[in-house]
Short mmCIF file of C-alpha atoms and ligand atoms in Angstrom, two decimals:
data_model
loop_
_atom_site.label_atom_id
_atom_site.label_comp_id
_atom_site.label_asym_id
_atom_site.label_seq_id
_atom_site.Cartn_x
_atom_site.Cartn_y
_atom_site.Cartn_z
CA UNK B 1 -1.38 -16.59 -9.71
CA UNK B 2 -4.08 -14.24 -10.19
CA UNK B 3 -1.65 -11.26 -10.43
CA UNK B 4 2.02 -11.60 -11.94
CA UNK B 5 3.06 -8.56 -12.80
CA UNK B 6 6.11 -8.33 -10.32
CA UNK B 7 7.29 -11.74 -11.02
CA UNK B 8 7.19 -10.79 -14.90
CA UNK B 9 8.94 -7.56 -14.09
CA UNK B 10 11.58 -9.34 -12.10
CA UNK B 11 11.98 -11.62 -15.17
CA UNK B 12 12.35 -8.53 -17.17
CA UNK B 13 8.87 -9.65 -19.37
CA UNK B 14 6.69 -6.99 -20.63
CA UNK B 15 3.76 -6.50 -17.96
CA UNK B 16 0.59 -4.16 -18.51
CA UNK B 17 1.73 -1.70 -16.33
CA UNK B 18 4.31 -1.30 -13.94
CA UNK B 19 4.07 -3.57 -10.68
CA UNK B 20 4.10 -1.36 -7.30
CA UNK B 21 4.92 -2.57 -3.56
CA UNK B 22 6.39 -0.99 -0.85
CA UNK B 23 8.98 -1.21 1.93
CA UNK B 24 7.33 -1.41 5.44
CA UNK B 25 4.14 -1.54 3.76
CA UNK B 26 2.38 -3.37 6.69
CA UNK B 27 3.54 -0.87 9.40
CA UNK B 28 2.58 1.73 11.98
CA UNK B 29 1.78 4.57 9.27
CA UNK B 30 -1.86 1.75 9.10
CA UNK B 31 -4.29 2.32 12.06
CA UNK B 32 -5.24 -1.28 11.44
CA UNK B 33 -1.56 -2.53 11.81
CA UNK B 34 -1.43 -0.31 14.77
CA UNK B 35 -4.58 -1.98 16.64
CA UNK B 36 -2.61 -5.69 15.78
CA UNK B 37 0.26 -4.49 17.36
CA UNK B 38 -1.55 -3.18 20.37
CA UNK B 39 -3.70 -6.84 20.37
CA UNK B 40 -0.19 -8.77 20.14
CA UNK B 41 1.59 -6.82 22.83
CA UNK B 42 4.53 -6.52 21.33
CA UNK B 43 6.30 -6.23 17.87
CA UNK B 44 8.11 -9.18 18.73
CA UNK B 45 5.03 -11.16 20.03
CA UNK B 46 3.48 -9.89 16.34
CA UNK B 47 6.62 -11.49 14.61
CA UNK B 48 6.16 -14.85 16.39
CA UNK B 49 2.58 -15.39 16.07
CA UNK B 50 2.02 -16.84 12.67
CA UNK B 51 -1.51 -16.28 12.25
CA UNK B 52 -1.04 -11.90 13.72
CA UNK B 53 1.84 -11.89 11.13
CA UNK B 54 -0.55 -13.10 8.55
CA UNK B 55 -3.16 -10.75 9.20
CA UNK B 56 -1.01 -7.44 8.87
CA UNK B 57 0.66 -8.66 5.86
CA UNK B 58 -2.31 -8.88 4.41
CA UNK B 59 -3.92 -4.97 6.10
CA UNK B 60 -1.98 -3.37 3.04
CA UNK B 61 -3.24 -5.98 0.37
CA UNK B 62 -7.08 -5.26 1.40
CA UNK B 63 -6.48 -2.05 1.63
CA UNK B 64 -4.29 -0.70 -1.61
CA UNK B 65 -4.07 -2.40 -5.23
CA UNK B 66 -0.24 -3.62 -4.55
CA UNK B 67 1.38 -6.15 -6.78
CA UNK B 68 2.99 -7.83 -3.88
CA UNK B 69 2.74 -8.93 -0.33
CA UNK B 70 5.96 -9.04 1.81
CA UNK B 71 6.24 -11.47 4.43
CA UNK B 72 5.67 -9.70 8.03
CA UNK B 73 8.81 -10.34 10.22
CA UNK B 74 12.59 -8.43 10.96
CA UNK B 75 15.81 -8.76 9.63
CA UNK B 76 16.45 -9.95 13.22
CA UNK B 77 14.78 -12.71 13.97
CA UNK B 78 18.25 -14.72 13.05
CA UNK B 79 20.31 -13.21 15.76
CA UNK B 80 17.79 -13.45 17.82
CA UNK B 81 17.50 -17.29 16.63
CA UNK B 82 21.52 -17.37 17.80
CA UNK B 83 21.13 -16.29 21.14
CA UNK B 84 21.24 -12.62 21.10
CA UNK B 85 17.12 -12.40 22.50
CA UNK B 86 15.23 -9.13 20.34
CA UNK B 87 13.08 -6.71 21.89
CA UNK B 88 11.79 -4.22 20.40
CA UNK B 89 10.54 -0.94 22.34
CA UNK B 90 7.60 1.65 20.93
CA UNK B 91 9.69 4.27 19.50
CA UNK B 92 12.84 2.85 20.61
CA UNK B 93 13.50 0.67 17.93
CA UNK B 94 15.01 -2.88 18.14
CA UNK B 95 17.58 -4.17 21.16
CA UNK B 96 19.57 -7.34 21.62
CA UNK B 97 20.04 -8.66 25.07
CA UNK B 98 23.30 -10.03 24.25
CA UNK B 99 25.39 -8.14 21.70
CA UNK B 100 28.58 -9.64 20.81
CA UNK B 101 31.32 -7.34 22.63
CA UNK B 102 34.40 -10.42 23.09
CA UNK B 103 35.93 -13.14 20.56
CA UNK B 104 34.45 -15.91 22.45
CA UNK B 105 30.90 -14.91 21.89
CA UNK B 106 31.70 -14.83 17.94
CA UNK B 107 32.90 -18.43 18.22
CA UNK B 108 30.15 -19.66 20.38
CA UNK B 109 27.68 -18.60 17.36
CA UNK B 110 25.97 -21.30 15.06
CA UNK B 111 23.44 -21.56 12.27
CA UNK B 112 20.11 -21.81 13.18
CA UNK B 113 17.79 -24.53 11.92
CA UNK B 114 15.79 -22.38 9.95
CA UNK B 115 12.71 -25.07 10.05
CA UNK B 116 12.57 -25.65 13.86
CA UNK B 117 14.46 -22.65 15.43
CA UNK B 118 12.50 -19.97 13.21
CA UNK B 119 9.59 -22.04 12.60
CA UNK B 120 7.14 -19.48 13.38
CA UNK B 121 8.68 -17.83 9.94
CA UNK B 122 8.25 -20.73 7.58
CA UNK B 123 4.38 -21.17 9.84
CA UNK B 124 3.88 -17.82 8.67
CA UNK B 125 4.88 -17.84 5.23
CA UNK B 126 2.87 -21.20 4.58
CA UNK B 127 -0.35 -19.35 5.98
CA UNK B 128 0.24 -15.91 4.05
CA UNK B 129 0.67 -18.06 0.83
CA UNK B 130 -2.79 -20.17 1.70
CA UNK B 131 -4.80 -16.77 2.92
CA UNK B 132 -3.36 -14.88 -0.02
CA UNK B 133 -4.81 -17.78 -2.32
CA UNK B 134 -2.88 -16.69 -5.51
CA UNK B 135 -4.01 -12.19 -5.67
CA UNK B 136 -0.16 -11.25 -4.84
CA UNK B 137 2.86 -13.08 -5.06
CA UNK B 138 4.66 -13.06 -1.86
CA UNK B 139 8.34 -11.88 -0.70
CA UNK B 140 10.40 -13.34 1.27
CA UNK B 141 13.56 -11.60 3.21
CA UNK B 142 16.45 -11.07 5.13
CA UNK B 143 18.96 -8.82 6.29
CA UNK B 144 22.51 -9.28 4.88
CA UNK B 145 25.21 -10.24 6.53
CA UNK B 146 27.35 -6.92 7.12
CA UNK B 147 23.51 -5.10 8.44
CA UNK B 148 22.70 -8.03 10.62
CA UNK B 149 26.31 -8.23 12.15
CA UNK B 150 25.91 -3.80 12.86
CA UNK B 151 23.08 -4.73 14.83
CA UNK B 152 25.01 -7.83 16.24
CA UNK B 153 27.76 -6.15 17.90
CA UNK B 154 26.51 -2.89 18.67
CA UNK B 155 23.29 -4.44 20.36
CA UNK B 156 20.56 -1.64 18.80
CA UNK B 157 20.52 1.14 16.30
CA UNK B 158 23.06 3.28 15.72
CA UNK B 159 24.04 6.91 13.33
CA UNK B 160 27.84 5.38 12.74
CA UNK B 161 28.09 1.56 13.52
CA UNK B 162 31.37 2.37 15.20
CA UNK B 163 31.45 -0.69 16.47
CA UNK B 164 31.60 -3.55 14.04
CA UNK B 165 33.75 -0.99 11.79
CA UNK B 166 36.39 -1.33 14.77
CA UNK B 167 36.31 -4.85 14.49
CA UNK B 168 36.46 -4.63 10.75
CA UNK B 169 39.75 -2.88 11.31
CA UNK B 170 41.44 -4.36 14.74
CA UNK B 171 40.55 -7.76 13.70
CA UNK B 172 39.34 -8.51 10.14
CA UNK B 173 39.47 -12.45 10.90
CA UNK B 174 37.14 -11.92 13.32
CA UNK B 175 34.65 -10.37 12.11
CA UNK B 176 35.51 -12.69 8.71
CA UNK B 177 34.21 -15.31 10.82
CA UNK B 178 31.26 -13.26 12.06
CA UNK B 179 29.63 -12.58 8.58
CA UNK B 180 30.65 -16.39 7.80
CA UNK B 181 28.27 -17.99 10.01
CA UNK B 182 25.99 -15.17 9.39
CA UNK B 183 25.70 -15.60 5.60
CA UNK B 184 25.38 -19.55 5.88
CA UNK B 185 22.93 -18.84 8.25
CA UNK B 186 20.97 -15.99 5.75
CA UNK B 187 21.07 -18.51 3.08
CA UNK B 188 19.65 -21.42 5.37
CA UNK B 189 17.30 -18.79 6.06
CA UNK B 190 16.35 -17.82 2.74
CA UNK B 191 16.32 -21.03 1.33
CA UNK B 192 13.87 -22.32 3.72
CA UNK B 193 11.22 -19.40 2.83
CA UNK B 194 11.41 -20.30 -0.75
CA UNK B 195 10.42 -23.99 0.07
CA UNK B 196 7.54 -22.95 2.81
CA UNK B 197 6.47 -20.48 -0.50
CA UNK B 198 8.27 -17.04 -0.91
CA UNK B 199 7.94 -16.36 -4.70
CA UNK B 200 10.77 -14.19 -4.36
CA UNK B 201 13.70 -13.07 -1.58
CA UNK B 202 14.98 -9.54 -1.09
CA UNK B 203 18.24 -8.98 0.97
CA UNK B 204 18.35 -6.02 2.87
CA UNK B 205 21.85 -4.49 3.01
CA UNK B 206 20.22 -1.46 4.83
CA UNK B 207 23.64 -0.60 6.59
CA UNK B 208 26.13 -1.15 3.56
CA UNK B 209 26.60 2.39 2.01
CA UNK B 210 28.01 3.25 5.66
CA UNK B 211 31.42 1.29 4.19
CA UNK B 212 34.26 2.73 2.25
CA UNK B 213 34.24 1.29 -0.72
CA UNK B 214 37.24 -1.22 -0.15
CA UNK B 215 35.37 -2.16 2.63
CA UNK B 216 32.49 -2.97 0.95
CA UNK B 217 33.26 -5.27 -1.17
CA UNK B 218 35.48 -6.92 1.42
CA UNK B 219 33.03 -7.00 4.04
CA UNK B 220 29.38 -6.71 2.57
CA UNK B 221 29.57 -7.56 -1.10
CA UNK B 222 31.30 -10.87 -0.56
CA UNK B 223 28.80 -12.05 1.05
CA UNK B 224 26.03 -10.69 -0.35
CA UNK B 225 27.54 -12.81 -4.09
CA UNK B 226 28.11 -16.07 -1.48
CA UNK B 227 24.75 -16.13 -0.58
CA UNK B 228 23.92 -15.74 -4.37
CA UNK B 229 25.60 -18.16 -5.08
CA UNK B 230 24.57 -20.81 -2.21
CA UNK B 231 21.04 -19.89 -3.20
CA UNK B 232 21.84 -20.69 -6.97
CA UNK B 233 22.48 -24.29 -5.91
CA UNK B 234 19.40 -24.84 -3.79
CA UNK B 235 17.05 -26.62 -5.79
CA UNK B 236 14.19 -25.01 -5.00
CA UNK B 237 15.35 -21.61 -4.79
CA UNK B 238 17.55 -21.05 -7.40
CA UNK B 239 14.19 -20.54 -9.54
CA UNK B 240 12.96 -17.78 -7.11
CA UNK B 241 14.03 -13.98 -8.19
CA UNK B 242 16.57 -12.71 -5.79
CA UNK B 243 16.21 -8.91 -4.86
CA UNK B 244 19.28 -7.46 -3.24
CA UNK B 245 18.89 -3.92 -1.77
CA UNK B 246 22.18 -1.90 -0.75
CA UNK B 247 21.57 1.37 0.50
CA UNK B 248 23.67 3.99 -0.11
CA UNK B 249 26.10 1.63 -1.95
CA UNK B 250 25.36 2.74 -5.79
CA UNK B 251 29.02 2.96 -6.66
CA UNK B 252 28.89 -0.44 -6.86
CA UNK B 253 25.78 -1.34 -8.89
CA UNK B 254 27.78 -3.20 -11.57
CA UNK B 255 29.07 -5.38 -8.94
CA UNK B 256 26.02 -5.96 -7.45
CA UNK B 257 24.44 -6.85 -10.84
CA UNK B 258 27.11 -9.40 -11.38
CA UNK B 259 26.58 -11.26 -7.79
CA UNK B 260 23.58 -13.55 -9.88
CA UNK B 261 20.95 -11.62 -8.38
CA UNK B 262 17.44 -11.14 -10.56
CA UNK B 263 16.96 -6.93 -9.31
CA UNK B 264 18.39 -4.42 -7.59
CA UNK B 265 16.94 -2.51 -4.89
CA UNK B 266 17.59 1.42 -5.04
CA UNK B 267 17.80 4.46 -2.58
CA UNK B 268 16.44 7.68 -4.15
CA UNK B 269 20.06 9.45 -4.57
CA UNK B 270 20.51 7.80 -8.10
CA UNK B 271 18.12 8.22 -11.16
CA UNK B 272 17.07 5.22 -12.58
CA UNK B 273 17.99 5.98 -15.94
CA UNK B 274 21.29 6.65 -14.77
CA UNK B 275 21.10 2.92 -12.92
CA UNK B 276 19.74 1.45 -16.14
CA UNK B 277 22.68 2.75 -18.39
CA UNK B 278 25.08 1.46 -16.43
CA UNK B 279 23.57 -1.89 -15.36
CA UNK B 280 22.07 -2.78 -18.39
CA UNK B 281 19.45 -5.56 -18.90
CA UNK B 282 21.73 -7.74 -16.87
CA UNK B 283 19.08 -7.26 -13.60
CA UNK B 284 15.74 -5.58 -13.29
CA UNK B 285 15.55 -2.37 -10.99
CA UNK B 286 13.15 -1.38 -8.07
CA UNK B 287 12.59 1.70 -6.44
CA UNK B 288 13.33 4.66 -5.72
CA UNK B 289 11.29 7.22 -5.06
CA UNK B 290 12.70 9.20 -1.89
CA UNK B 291 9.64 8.58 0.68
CA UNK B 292 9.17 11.63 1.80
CA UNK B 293 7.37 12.51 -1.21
CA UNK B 294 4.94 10.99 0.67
CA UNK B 295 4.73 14.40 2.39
CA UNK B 296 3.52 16.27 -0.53
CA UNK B 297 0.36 17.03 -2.13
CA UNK B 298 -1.40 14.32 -4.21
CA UNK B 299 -0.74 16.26 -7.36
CA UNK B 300 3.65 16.34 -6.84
CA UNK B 301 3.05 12.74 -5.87
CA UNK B 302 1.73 12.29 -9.12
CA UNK B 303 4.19 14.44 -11.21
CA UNK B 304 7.30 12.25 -8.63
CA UNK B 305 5.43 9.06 -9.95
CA UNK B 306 5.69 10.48 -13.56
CA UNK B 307 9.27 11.58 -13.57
CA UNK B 308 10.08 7.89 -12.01
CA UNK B 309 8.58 6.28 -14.64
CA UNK B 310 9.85 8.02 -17.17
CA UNK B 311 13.40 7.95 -16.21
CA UNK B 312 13.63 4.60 -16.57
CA UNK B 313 11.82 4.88 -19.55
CA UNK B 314 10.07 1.98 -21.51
CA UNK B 315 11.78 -0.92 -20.84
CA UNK B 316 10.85 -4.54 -19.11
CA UNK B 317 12.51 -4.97 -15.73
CA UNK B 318 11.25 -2.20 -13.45
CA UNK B 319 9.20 -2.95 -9.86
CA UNK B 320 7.96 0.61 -8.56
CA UNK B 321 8.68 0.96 -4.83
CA UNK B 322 10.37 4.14 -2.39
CA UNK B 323 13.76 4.24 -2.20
CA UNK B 324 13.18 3.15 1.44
CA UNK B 325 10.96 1.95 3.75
CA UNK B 326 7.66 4.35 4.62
CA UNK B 327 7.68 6.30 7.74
CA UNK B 328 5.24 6.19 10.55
CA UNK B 329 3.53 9.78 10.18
CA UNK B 330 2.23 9.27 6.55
CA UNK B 331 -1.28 9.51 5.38
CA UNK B 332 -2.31 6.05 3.84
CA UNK B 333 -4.34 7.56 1.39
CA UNK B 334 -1.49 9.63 -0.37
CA UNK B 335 0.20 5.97 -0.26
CA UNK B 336 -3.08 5.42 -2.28
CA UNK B 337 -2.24 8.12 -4.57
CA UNK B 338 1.41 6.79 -5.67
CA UNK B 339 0.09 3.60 -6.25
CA UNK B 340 -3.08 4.63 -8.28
CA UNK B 341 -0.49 6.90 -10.30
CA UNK B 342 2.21 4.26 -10.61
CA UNK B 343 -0.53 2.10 -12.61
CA UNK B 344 -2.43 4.64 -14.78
CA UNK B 345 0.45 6.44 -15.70
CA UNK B 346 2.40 3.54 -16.68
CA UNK B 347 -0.53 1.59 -18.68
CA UNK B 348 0.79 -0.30 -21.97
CA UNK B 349 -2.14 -0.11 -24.69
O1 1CP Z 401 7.01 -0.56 16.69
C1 1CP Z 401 6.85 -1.33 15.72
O2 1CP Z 401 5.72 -1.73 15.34
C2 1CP Z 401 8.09 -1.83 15.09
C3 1CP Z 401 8.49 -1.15 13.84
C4 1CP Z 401 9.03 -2.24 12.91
C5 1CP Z 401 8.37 -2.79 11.82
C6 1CP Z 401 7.00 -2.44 11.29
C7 1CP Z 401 10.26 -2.91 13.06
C8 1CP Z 401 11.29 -2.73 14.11
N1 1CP Z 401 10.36 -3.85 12.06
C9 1CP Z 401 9.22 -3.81 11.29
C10 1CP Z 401 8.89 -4.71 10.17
C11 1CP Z 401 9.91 -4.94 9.15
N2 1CP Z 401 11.26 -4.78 9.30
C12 1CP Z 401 9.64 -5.42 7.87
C13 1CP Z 401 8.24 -5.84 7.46
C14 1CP Z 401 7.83 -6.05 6.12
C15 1CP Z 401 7.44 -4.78 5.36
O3 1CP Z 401 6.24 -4.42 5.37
O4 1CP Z 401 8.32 -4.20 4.68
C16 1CP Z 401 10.88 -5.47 7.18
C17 1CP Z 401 11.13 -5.87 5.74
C18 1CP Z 401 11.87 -5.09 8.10
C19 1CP Z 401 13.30 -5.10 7.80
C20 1CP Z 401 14.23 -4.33 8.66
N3 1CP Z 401 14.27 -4.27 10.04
C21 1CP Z 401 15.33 -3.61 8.17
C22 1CP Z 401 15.71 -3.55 6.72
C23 1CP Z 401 14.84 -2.61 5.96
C24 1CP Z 401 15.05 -1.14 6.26
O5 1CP Z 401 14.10 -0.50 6.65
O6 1CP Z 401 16.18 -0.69 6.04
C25 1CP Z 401 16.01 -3.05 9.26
C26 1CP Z 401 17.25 -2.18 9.24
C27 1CP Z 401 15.33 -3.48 10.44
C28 1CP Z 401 15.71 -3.20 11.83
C29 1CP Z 401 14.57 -2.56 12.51
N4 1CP Z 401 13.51 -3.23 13.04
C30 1CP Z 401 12.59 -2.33 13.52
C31 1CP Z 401 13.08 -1.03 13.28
C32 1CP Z 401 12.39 0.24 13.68
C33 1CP Z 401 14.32 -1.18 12.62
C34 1CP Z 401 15.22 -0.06 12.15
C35 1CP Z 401 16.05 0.39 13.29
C36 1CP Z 401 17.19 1.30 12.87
O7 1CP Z 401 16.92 2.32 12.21
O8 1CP Z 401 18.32 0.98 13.22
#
């Protein structure tokens, strides 16, 4: 590995400088990713075709001195693996065919076979390992169980997740056996990208912070430390850095820390100081700028990038990234910018 800066920081080593990727970094903000997309013919035709996934994970690597690749694929390729059938629509967003509105369609659910039913995956992570040739380590992911089972029930998008919340409440077995099948099937999942070659796996808990927090830990945390834990006894991937990122949800950082994971993914509404206090050097930390800095002029990117790093001041264990993923209208080269500012500014002599 030509470049191991992230995996050090994950490690909580001392690096040169601070390692930088981030979230959505292949996406439509790139006119390159765009003209993929249009090739492919749709997102999910992109996701499926090992060898177009490979070339727009690697658009951002060519393009930008990042530390890290990430896979190209959705958190819902595993419902979609279990029946449900993903489309997504130019600025629609994503939509199951079959969202799970009675009992019986819970019970009907089983785990994918991560090697032959999401083969095109594990194809694709095998090929972005071989084409990356050792620049970037690569990251694998998945969504967690409480975000994929939102997307589950209510069948797209959605401001509240009404929905699965309703189920969480009318019938908590039910849905207990919904984010059962789902986790073993995350793990499976997960798992299976660390032995096709994901140096490291990031759970994205994207919908979590929309819980109370009894609810939480009930129905997101608990299986967010299950997969942890199912992960730690895989042979292969217990030695491969677990990232787990749940937005909105930093009342329960401690937790979080204590599920076994190697980092913690953060939204911008915490400082990472503050994180760092209260986590400790238990797990390594990654984010948070908010990414509409983005937005601004080059020079309050810098002074953002600045504040960041000194915040979490000048310890090992930090991975630079936005707090979430990078929207569509942004001009790649202030991406450039961040990135370029993230390393100088950060620079160990
Ligand atoms: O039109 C298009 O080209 C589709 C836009 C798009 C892209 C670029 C979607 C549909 N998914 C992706 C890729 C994607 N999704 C990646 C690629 C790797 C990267 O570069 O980061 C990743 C990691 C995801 C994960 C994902 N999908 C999450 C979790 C991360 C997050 O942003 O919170 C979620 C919630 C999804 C669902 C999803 N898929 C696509 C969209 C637009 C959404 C969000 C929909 C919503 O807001 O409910």
């Amino acid at each position: 590995m030509q470049n191991e800066r992230f995996l050090r920081a994950l490690r909580r080593e001392p690096v040169d400088c601070t390692p930088v990727w981030i979230m959505r970094q292949a996406g439509r903000y790139l006119p390159e990713y765009r003209a993929t997309r249009a090739r492919a013919g749709s997102f999910v035709k992109l996701c499926k075709t090992p060898e177009l996934a490979c070339e727009v994970t690697l658009q951002p690597i060519a393009r930008f001195p990042l530390d890290a690749a990430i896979l190209f694929s959705d958190i819902l390729t595993i419902p979609d693996a279990m029946g449900l059938s993903l489309s997504v629509d130019e600025g629609v967003g994503p939509r199951l065919a079959h969202p799970l509105r009675a009992r019986a369609d819970i019970d009907k659910l089983g785990v994918p076979d991560a090697e032959t039913d999401l083969r095109y995956v594990m194809d694709a992570v095998r090929l972005i390992r071989r084409e990356l040739n050792g620049r970037v380590p690569l990251i694998g992911f998945a969504g967690s169980p409480w975000t994929l089972a939102c997307y589950m029930i209510e069948g797209e998008g959605s401001a509240s997740f009404a929905r699965p919340k309703a189920l969480a409440w009318d019938d908590p077995a039910t849905m207990h056996r919904l984010l059962d099948v789902v986790a073993r099937a995350v793990a499976a999942y997960l798992a299976a990208q660390a032995a096709a070659g994901a140096q490291a796996l990031m759970i994205f808990d994207t919908w979590g912070g929309l819980l109370a927090p009894e609810m939480f830990r009930e129905f997101s945390l608990r299986y967010l430390a299950q997969i942890a834990q199912i992960l730690k006894s895989n042979h292969v991937a217990r030695d491969v850095p677990l990232i787990l990122f749940s937005k909105g949800a930093n009342s329960h950082l401690e937790a979080l820390a204590d599920t076994g994971c190697a980092a913690l993914g953060l939204d911008w509404t915490i400082a990472l100081g503050d994180a760092r206090t209260r986590v400790g050097d238990r797990v390594a930390l990654q984010g948070n700028l908010d990414p509409s800095v983005l937005h601004a002029t080059p020079d309050a990117i810098r002074g953002e990038v600045g504040k960041a790093l000194a915040s979490f001041g000048a310890h090992p264990g930090h991975v630079f990234n936005l707090g979430h993923g990078i929207t569509p209208e942004v001009n790649p080269e202030h991406l450039g910018v961040l990135i370029d500012a993230v390393h100088a500014l950060s620079t160990r002599t």
